[in-house]
XYZ file of C-alpha atoms in Angstrom:
639
model
C 113.947 128.790 89.470
C 115.895 128.614 86.250
C 113.995 127.822 83.043
C 115.837 124.530 82.534
C 114.706 123.325 85.972
C 111.137 124.488 85.355
C 111.101 122.604 82.055
C 112.419 119.496 83.758
C 109.649 119.671 86.371
C 106.994 120.241 83.708
C 108.308 117.342 81.594
C 108.051 115.060 84.614
C 104.568 116.131 85.741
C 103.004 115.788 82.294
C 103.645 112.031 82.428
C 101.183 111.516 85.280
C 97.513 112.175 86.065
C 96.006 114.663 86.619
C 98.783 116.914 85.284
C 98.680 115.291 81.849
C 95.293 116.967 81.331
C 96.774 120.463 81.784
C 97.723 122.593 78.822
C 101.424 123.189 78.193
C 101.065 126.812 79.302
C 99.298 125.922 82.572
C 101.732 123.107 83.276
C 104.724 125.412 82.782
C 103.125 128.041 85.024
C 102.522 125.458 87.734
C 106.116 124.205 87.438
C 107.395 127.694 88.266
C 105.645 127.418 91.654
C 107.003 123.986 92.533
C 109.487 123.590 95.378
C 111.840 120.616 95.543
C 112.117 118.745 98.859
C 114.742 116.134 99.726
C 113.483 113.676 102.371
C 116.058 111.324 103.953
C 115.136 107.692 104.512
C 112.776 107.117 107.497
C 111.999 110.830 107.821
C 108.371 111.960 107.889
C 106.701 114.016 105.180
C 103.816 114.525 107.617
C 102.445 112.696 110.659
C 98.955 111.565 111.487
C 97.181 114.411 113.271
C 99.545 117.114 111.961
C 97.891 120.370 110.823
C 97.341 120.529 107.076
C 100.299 121.762 105.006
C 99.897 124.535 102.454
C 101.131 122.201 99.703
C 100.703 118.673 98.431
C 103.422 116.418 97.053
C 104.373 114.428 93.968
C 107.046 111.732 94.298
C 109.819 112.492 91.803
C 112.273 109.871 93.090
C 112.107 107.246 95.817
C 109.122 105.824 97.672
C 106.917 107.132 100.483
C 104.980 104.747 102.719
C 101.525 105.622 104.053
C 100.103 104.070 107.189
C 97.894 104.664 110.196
C 99.669 104.894 113.538
C 97.277 102.212 114.828
C 98.932 99.760 112.428
C 102.144 97.897 113.186
C 105.338 99.442 111.827
C 105.607 96.864 109.030
C 102.060 97.252 107.678
C 101.682 99.924 105.003
C 98.354 101.125 103.661
C 100.042 102.102 100.418
C 103.417 102.878 98.887
C 103.670 106.035 96.749
C 106.122 105.682 93.872
C 107.264 107.929 91.013
C 104.474 110.245 89.884
C 102.170 109.392 92.788
C 100.404 112.176 94.701
C 100.180 112.364 98.490
C 98.910 114.906 100.998
C 95.968 115.962 98.836
C 93.330 115.869 101.557
C 93.640 119.555 102.637
C 92.557 120.567 99.126
C 89.033 119.419 100.032
C 88.942 119.696 103.814
C 91.052 121.915 106.038
C 91.718 119.192 108.586
C 94.559 117.266 110.143
C 96.139 114.358 108.252
C 94.393 110.993 108.615
C 97.631 109.018 108.302
C 101.387 109.406 108.334
C 103.760 109.533 105.386
C 107.346 108.310 105.810
C 110.185 108.034 103.306
C 110.900 104.329 102.804
C 114.056 105.338 100.940
C 115.739 108.619 100.050
C 113.134 110.736 98.266
C 112.847 113.802 96.106
C 109.376 115.356 96.252
C 107.852 118.127 94.206
C 105.820 120.325 96.577
C 102.922 122.086 94.820
C 101.223 124.973 96.694
C 97.473 124.531 97.011
C 96.821 128.195 96.165
C 98.666 127.957 92.856
C 96.943 124.700 92.002
C 93.449 125.985 92.874
C 93.814 128.793 90.327
C 94.374 126.228 87.578
C 91.396 124.112 88.659
C 88.958 126.911 87.801
C 89.713 126.475 84.082
C 90.465 122.738 84.033
C 87.281 120.765 84.635
C 88.902 117.415 83.751
C 91.528 117.872 86.436
C 88.921 118.932 88.984
C 86.694 115.957 88.157
C 89.664 113.621 88.498
C 90.503 114.964 91.960
C 86.891 114.908 93.163
C 86.496 111.307 92.011
C 89.833 110.459 93.587
C 88.788 111.906 96.936
C 85.288 110.393 96.821
C 86.560 106.894 95.951
C 89.531 107.126 98.331
C 92.013 106.315 95.560
C 94.973 108.202 94.169
C 94.151 107.232 90.594
C 90.465 106.268 90.120
C 91.010 105.756 86.373
C 93.545 102.990 86.863
C 92.402 99.394 86.516
C 94.969 98.163 89.013
C 96.992 99.566 91.888
C 94.843 102.659 92.348
C 96.370 103.425 95.732
C 94.695 104.755 98.861
C 94.308 108.382 99.920
C 93.062 107.775 103.432
C 93.803 105.305 106.182
C 91.335 102.595 107.039
C 90.242 104.317 110.242
C 88.787 107.195 108.237
C 84.993 106.935 108.064
C 84.343 106.366 104.387
C 81.231 104.629 103.106
C 83.152 103.424 100.048
C 85.677 101.699 102.274
C 83.003 100.195 104.506
C 81.303 98.665 101.481
C 84.490 97.222 99.987
C 84.345 93.424 100.144
C 88.089 93.172 99.833
C 89.200 95.914 102.237
C 91.356 93.735 104.455
C 92.711 96.771 106.239
C 89.474 97.298 108.124
C 89.687 96.627 111.829
C 88.739 93.144 112.987
C 85.859 93.150 115.466
C 86.331 90.859 118.448
C 84.288 89.626 121.411
C 84.961 91.928 124.351
C 85.109 90.817 127.994
C 85.397 87.096 127.176
C 84.679 84.467 129.790
C 87.918 83.318 131.418
C 88.715 80.465 133.783
C 91.795 79.562 135.786
C 93.801 76.423 134.879
C 92.705 74.724 138.117
C 89.048 74.653 137.059
C 87.775 71.289 135.872
C 86.793 70.132 132.404
C 83.248 69.582 133.652
C 83.010 73.192 134.846
C 84.270 74.438 131.488
C 81.744 72.305 129.563
C 78.912 73.578 131.753
C 79.870 77.252 131.248
C 80.322 76.872 127.486
C 76.922 75.194 127.173
C 75.236 77.784 129.407
C 76.598 80.790 127.496
C 76.457 79.069 124.071
C 80.121 79.775 123.322
C 82.768 77.593 121.694
C 85.903 78.713 123.553
C 87.279 79.905 126.881
C 90.495 81.754 127.714
C 92.535 80.249 130.538
C 94.136 82.993 132.623
C 96.343 83.616 135.623
C 96.424 87.105 137.168
C 94.407 88.390 134.176
C 97.118 87.202 131.765
C 96.382 84.571 129.053
C 98.118 81.213 129.415
C 95.874 78.990 127.279
C 92.686 78.486 125.288
C 90.148 75.643 125.581
C 87.628 75.038 122.789
C 84.670 72.711 122.399
C 86.887 70.635 120.094
C 89.393 70.129 122.936
C 86.606 68.840 125.173
C 85.233 66.525 122.488
C 88.733 65.155 121.940
C 89.060 64.616 125.691
C 85.818 62.606 125.708
C 86.781 60.626 122.580
C 90.099 59.598 124.141
C 88.227 57.965 127.017
C 89.509 60.489 129.570
C 86.206 60.629 131.388
C 87.388 61.960 134.761
C 85.265 65.073 135.135
C 87.681 66.422 137.719
C 90.571 66.742 135.255
C 92.034 70.238 135.300
C 91.827 72.548 132.312
C 95.618 72.795 132.346
C 95.709 69.224 130.986
C 93.709 69.941 127.814
C 94.272 73.636 127.061
C 96.234 74.838 124.022
C 99.278 76.809 125.076
C 101.007 79.220 124.524
C 98.332 81.627 123.309
C 98.696 83.672 120.143
C 97.818 87.271 121.010
C 96.984 90.408 119.019
C 96.341 94.054 119.980
C 92.820 95.590 119.934
C 93.476 97.601 116.755
C 94.308 94.587 114.616
C 93.339 94.372 110.945
C 91.700 91.516 109.070
C 94.815 90.905 106.975
C 96.948 90.377 110.098
C 94.363 88.115 111.747
C 93.961 85.960 108.659
C 97.709 85.643 108.285
C 98.112 84.388 111.881
C 95.222 81.916 111.662
C 96.563 80.549 108.369
C 100.181 80.404 109.486
C 99.572 78.644 112.816
C 96.509 76.633 111.727
C 94.502 77.756 114.723
C 90.946 78.975 115.162
C 91.219 81.542 117.959
C 93.344 84.516 118.989
C 93.433 86.294 122.330
C 93.151 90.097 122.260
C 95.289 91.831 124.897
C 95.975 95.482 125.665
C 99.335 95.572 123.877
C 99.142 92.389 121.812
C 101.494 90.354 124.012
C 100.938 87.500 126.467
C 102.170 89.770 129.247
C 99.286 92.241 129.127
C 95.684 92.140 130.306
C 93.022 90.213 128.361
C 90.449 92.410 126.609
C 88.808 90.039 124.127
C 88.870 86.967 121.905
C 88.847 86.590 118.096
C 87.718 83.470 116.279
C 87.849 82.425 112.653
C 84.052 82.668 112.725
C 84.423 86.408 113.331
C 86.593 86.670 110.225
C 84.282 84.527 108.089
C 81.391 86.729 109.175
C 83.335 89.861 108.225
C 84.581 88.475 104.905
C 82.514 85.790 103.223
C 85.029 85.369 100.399
C 88.256 84.709 102.258
C 91.201 82.308 102.346
C 90.151 80.662 105.605
C 86.893 79.551 103.972
C 88.910 78.062 101.085
C 91.134 76.159 103.524
C 88.088 74.750 105.257
C 86.681 73.638 101.909
C 89.962 71.920 101.011
C 89.841 69.878 104.222
C 86.381 68.518 103.322
C 86.993 67.848 99.609
C 86.730 64.260 98.384
C 86.471 64.750 94.629
C 88.790 66.156 92.013
C 86.009 68.385 90.627
C 85.775 70.197 93.976
C 89.535 70.759 93.990
C 89.289 72.303 90.525
C 86.576 74.666 91.751
C 88.701 75.696 94.746
C 91.737 76.258 92.528
C 89.638 78.563 90.330
C 88.322 80.343 93.436
C 91.909 80.916 94.568
C 92.789 82.425 91.183
C 89.769 84.727 91.392
C 90.692 85.726 94.934
C 94.298 86.516 94.012
C 93.202 88.486 90.959
C 90.833 90.523 93.130
C 93.624 91.112 95.657
C 95.867 92.469 92.913
C 93.145 94.712 91.507
C 92.456 96.047 94.988
C 96.130 96.874 95.462
C 96.751 94.694 98.516
C 100.462 94.416 99.421
C 102.312 91.688 97.535
C 103.697 90.015 100.720
C 100.143 89.323 101.860
C 98.977 88.172 98.415
C 101.937 85.795 98.085
C 101.526 84.447 101.606
C 97.843 83.616 101.060
C 98.675 81.979 97.727
C 101.477 79.923 99.271
C 99.403 78.624 102.199
C 96.332 77.723 100.140
C 98.358 76.162 97.300
C 100.257 74.007 99.804
C 96.975 72.897 101.398
C 95.580 72.085 97.946
C 98.643 70.016 97.024
C 98.510 68.285 100.421
C 94.890 67.236 99.829
C 95.678 65.975 96.310
C 98.355 63.696 97.784
C 95.979 62.456 100.501
C 93.343 61.550 97.921
C 95.953 59.847 95.727
C 97.180 57.772 98.673
C 93.602 56.660 99.361
C 93.383 55.435 95.761
C 96.840 53.842 95.378
C 97.078 52.404 98.880
C 99.279 52.809 101.938
C 102.937 53.570 101.154
C 105.398 50.742 101.888
C 107.870 53.103 103.602
C 108.050 56.693 104.795
C 108.439 59.388 102.141
C 108.411 63.143 101.514
C 106.845 64.920 98.569
C 108.940 67.974 97.703
C 107.797 71.046 95.841
C 110.707 72.534 93.911
C 111.336 75.760 92.013
C 108.787 78.526 92.554
C 106.522 76.204 94.539
C 109.399 75.275 96.821
C 110.035 78.992 97.386
C 106.337 79.667 98.009
C 106.197 82.142 95.113
C 103.681 80.423 92.836
C 100.806 82.813 92.094
C 99.869 81.542 88.645
C 99.186 78.191 87.009
C 102.760 77.338 86.048
C 104.371 74.021 85.127
C 104.634 71.220 87.653
C 107.996 70.898 89.405
C 108.306 68.321 92.178
C 110.333 65.394 93.485
C 109.928 62.485 95.899
C 112.338 61.068 98.467
C 111.661 57.796 100.293
C 113.581 56.157 103.104
C 116.334 53.705 102.263
C 115.341 50.079 101.693
C 117.361 46.895 101.076
C 118.495 46.425 97.477
C 116.065 43.577 96.891
C 113.107 45.837 97.824
C 114.189 48.927 95.938
C 112.570 48.135 92.588
C 109.136 47.356 94.042
C 109.317 50.325 96.418
C 110.211 52.767 93.660
C 107.512 51.277 91.439
C 104.897 52.056 94.098
C 106.024 55.673 94.444
C 106.206 56.163 90.668
C 102.608 54.959 90.427
C 101.634 57.338 93.245
C 103.480 60.227 91.586
C 101.773 59.557 88.246
C 98.373 59.760 89.947
C 99.298 62.983 91.787
C 100.738 64.569 88.615
C 97.609 63.606 86.676
C 95.352 65.375 89.176
C 97.654 68.408 89.263
C 97.390 68.556 85.484
C 93.592 68.403 85.604
C 93.654 71.276 88.118
C 95.472 73.366 85.500
C 99.161 72.763 86.269
C 100.855 71.722 83.031
C 103.279 68.798 83.000
C 106.896 69.965 83.169
C 108.320 70.032 79.607
C 111.685 68.881 80.974
C 109.968 66.092 82.952
C 111.317 67.352 86.291
C 108.576 65.583 88.199
C 108.365 62.832 90.793
C 106.812 60.569 88.142
C 110.252 60.484 86.467
C 112.481 57.715 87.989
C 115.361 60.237 87.984
C 113.543 62.321 90.599
C 111.822 59.573 92.600
C 114.705 58.253 94.681
C 115.718 56.978 98.090
C 117.358 59.308 100.600
C 120.826 57.859 99.911
C 120.372 58.245 96.163
C 119.308 61.870 96.549
C 122.321 62.542 98.771
C 124.598 61.078 96.121
C 122.922 63.100 93.361
C 123.408 66.361 95.279
C 126.993 65.384 96.125
C 127.751 64.913 92.418
C 126.228 68.276 91.522
C 128.170 70.088 94.240
C 131.521 68.298 93.931
C 131.634 68.420 90.127
C 130.139 71.797 89.191
C 129.338 72.379 85.537
C 126.804 74.428 83.631
C 124.394 71.484 83.682
C 124.846 70.667 87.372
C 124.493 74.336 88.355
C 121.226 74.458 86.428
C 119.992 71.439 88.394
C 121.102 73.018 91.672
C 119.218 76.211 90.852
C 116.063 74.140 90.444
C 116.423 71.534 93.174
C 118.052 73.633 95.909
C 114.739 75.472 96.333
C 112.656 72.644 97.710
C 110.080 72.486 100.473
C 108.272 69.533 101.969
C 104.634 69.515 100.887
C 103.645 66.173 102.403
C 105.229 63.364 104.375
C 108.107 62.970 106.806
C 109.959 66.072 107.973
C 112.954 63.955 108.934
C 113.716 62.882 105.353
C 113.826 66.428 103.964
C 115.738 67.548 107.069
C 118.414 64.877 106.567
C 118.734 65.814 102.913
C 119.180 69.507 103.795
C 121.799 68.696 106.422
C 123.742 66.659 103.862
C 123.626 69.486 101.302
C 124.904 72.093 103.753
C 127.725 69.816 104.895
C 128.821 69.514 101.263
C 128.524 73.266 100.689
C 130.528 74.360 103.717
C 133.724 76.061 102.594
C 133.255 75.013 98.968
C 134.351 78.282 97.348
C 134.747 76.708 93.922
C 131.092 75.687 93.872
C 129.934 79.131 95.034
C 132.041 80.736 92.317
C 130.166 78.633 89.736
C 126.825 79.403 91.378
C 127.697 83.096 91.589
C 128.773 83.180 87.946
C 125.420 81.732 86.949
C 123.590 84.320 89.114
C 125.135 87.237 87.189
C 124.753 85.821 83.677
C 121.696 88.011 83.056
C 122.663 91.671 83.644
C 120.019 94.384 84.267
C 117.731 94.296 81.198
C 118.400 97.796 79.884
C 120.484 98.555 76.810
C 121.862 101.829 75.502
C 119.702 104.876 76.212
C 117.856 102.880 78.915
C 115.904 100.848 76.382
C 114.374 97.527 77.435
C 116.189 94.428 76.232
C 113.428 92.446 74.507
C 113.163 89.122 72.708
C 114.381 89.500 69.117
C 112.914 86.352 67.581
C 110.480 83.521 68.129
C 106.880 83.535 69.315
C 107.556 86.284 71.863
C 109.455 88.634 69.556
C 109.422 92.254 70.815
C 108.110 91.189 74.236
C 109.905 91.559 77.556
C 110.742 88.369 79.493
C 110.115 89.622 83.046
C 110.888 86.216 84.573
C 114.268 85.429 83.010
C 115.572 88.986 82.668
C 114.376 90.540 85.944
C 112.857 88.172 88.519
C 115.293 85.285 88.082
C 118.463 87.355 88.733
C 117.010 88.394 92.116
C 115.977 84.830 92.953
C 119.417 83.459 92.078
C 121.288 86.199 93.946
C 119.274 85.556 97.115
C 119.899 81.818 96.792
C 123.675 81.936 96.409
C 124.077 84.483 99.218
C 121.930 82.628 101.748
C 123.561 79.287 100.904
C 127.019 80.793 101.290
C 126.010 81.926 104.781
C 125.011 78.356 105.670
C 121.461 79.390 106.576
C 118.967 76.514 106.453
C 115.186 76.787 106.247
C 115.066 79.982 104.148
C 113.715 79.103 100.703
C 111.564 82.142 99.952
C 113.344 84.960 98.086
C 111.972 87.738 100.309
C 112.729 85.811 103.498
C 116.254 85.245 102.226
C 116.836 88.962 101.638
C 115.283 89.798 105.025
C 117.685 87.359 106.703
C 120.590 88.895 104.797
C 119.601 92.345 106.101
C 119.765 90.897 109.608
C 123.184 89.337 108.948
C 124.646 92.273 106.990
C 123.084 95.563 108.135
C 125.782 97.414 106.181
C 124.103 96.146 102.969
C 120.532 96.858 104.079
C 119.845 99.366 101.303
C 120.852 96.867 98.598
C 118.798 94.010 100.028
C 115.794 96.222 100.802
C 115.913 97.459 97.205
C 115.875 93.856 95.995
C 112.809 93.117 98.129
C 110.940 96.083 96.721
C 111.908 95.214 93.146
C 110.893 91.592 93.605
C 107.435 92.673 94.767
C 107.050 95.144 91.882
C 108.163 92.615 89.268
C 106.028 89.841 90.761
C 102.979 92.089 90.610
C 103.660 92.933 86.940
C 103.939 89.240 86.120
C 100.862 88.225 88.119
C 98.674 90.975 86.655
C 99.789 90.042 83.133
C 99.212 86.347 83.825
C 95.671 86.811 85.086
C 94.866 89.222 82.255
C 96.157 86.913 79.510
C 95.424 83.604 81.260
C 99.104 82.737 80.896
C 102.249 82.341 82.984
C 102.652 86.125 82.848
C 106.263 85.687 81.829
C 106.202 87.943 78.755
C 105.080 91.570 78.922
C 103.916 93.439 75.840
C 105.586 96.781 76.554
C 103.389 98.687 74.113
C 100.401 98.074 76.394
C 102.103 99.582 79.463
C 101.607 103.191 80.494
C 104.574 105.525 80.732
C 104.415 105.428 84.523
C 104.383 101.598 84.525
C 107.402 101.538 82.211
C 109.251 103.898 84.534
C 108.310 101.787 87.561
C 109.553 98.700 85.730
C 112.851 100.378 84.842
C 113.363 101.548 88.412
C 113.068 97.966 89.612
C 116.174 97.044 87.559
C 118.639 99.133 89.583
C 118.746 96.686 92.538
C 119.642 93.921 90.050
C 122.733 95.902 89.108
C 123.563 96.554 92.773
C 123.180 92.945 93.901
C 125.176 91.595 90.964
C 128.001 94.000 91.741
C 127.972 92.683 95.317
C 128.107 89.079 94.056
C 131.064 89.812 91.769
C 133.029 91.368 94.610
C 132.142 88.744 97.196
C 132.919 85.700 95.071
C 135.696 87.382 93.039
C 133.806 86.658 89.852
C 135.811 89.201 87.866
C 138.751 86.837 88.256
C 136.705 83.695 87.822
C 134.909 84.681 84.604
């Protein structure tokens, strides 16, 4: 290995633990032993059960995903990035690997022979202590306050993992050999069996395959409705189809399904599908028992809340939960999904309580979350952004109808504010008559924005195009969406304006790869991670998905995932945007919880060298996606 290459390796390694504790002489000596491996995307570094290699690895470029083969292909235990170590287990135990490592993108790895490294450990107690603590605590970097990373999969028997209150990768324990009945059995028979065995649910099966679930709630509902014929068949009251999971399912997956579908039970089958044999049943009680502090418990609390003070407590509990998730290093998709579902439930309950106070609405309406809430990306206590659409009324009733909804919106906004959500400085709230309108008025407003594009109208589109119904009638928001997409179809001039706005903020690196920071004002010398990094990805995803005419995709990640499906030739670009969005969102969320702020501005001097490099790496997809936008919408000619 030539000296210049050895020096380059040494310069890289000294940026990261534990190599930064080595002397210059030892580091240079180690660098002479390093071998460079190129790993193509989706190739394995090692597989679970493989014999131990004679070397461990440091990621120099790219990203390597770690997972257990019992997990689904999309669930990663951890993602190793620049400077991260993997494959260290054989240093302490000459065994097979406990998980598999796969290149999530093209990777360059530095392979360090164990024999060469062991020689250095004899004279470097700090390095040895670091590695022993790392192995004992099952983390790649035990000194880090956040994102420590895992060394072992969750099926490895570690007392530290078993004691972790927030280890959502542990396997969910289910009731085996559940009691099953056929759909021809009667409701009376089901009630008798449930009472006899003191259980709250039964699986309805045909030929050992699940076709439905009956719970004690279903039977109580049947009695309450006056359907007292004890000979009614279970097929008339069962919930169907059944949501199924495989035996080796993890708590994170179970919680996600229960939250998403608002159900209380899952059927466990041999392969996780409805077409395989029943082996067990999982209830939300099982999850609550396994994790006392969990999002399902918060949802249950929200349903029972009747006072604003209780909502405030739940909102604080959610913040604590999300902060703990981030510190534990849980994947951002899961953290954001939990936040989205609980925040929506919280907002829904606020509206219900406000309706009880103000009185029944005169006509049907929909409360719309806009901006980050509409995209389901609100992790922190940011400003309020919302709107209200009500069904059309005769002219003579409009004033009184709008007055009612403005009063309702003022009450809702007041409670939101008391929960910690600041009033929007630009007054983009449903309590503003400009954004509390009938369906026809909203259609006209969107038509004006689309048909007469300008810098101001594009700004409004960027805010109001990302809306989601929080409460009320689906049909009103559906009709509004259909109107918008009719106006957008084939409107290349509008997309050119929208595309131009999406590329106005280039990747935030200047000459010599220096961060572009704020040069004046209260945030002088700080980095605006929202405007300079997150927003370009959000806006790119929006203009691309709208140009494809795809409805119902408001979330930035879901938009990029749909674009991968539509344009597999651009998968690498869109996948890079997804990864960058998660990295940047984590930086912002961690900063926000640490400073009790919106997390928008990062003080770069407080970041480690590895965090700065990770931040810089997340900017490349911004450059790639903006180049794609310029080509697709011919922005070089338009600008």
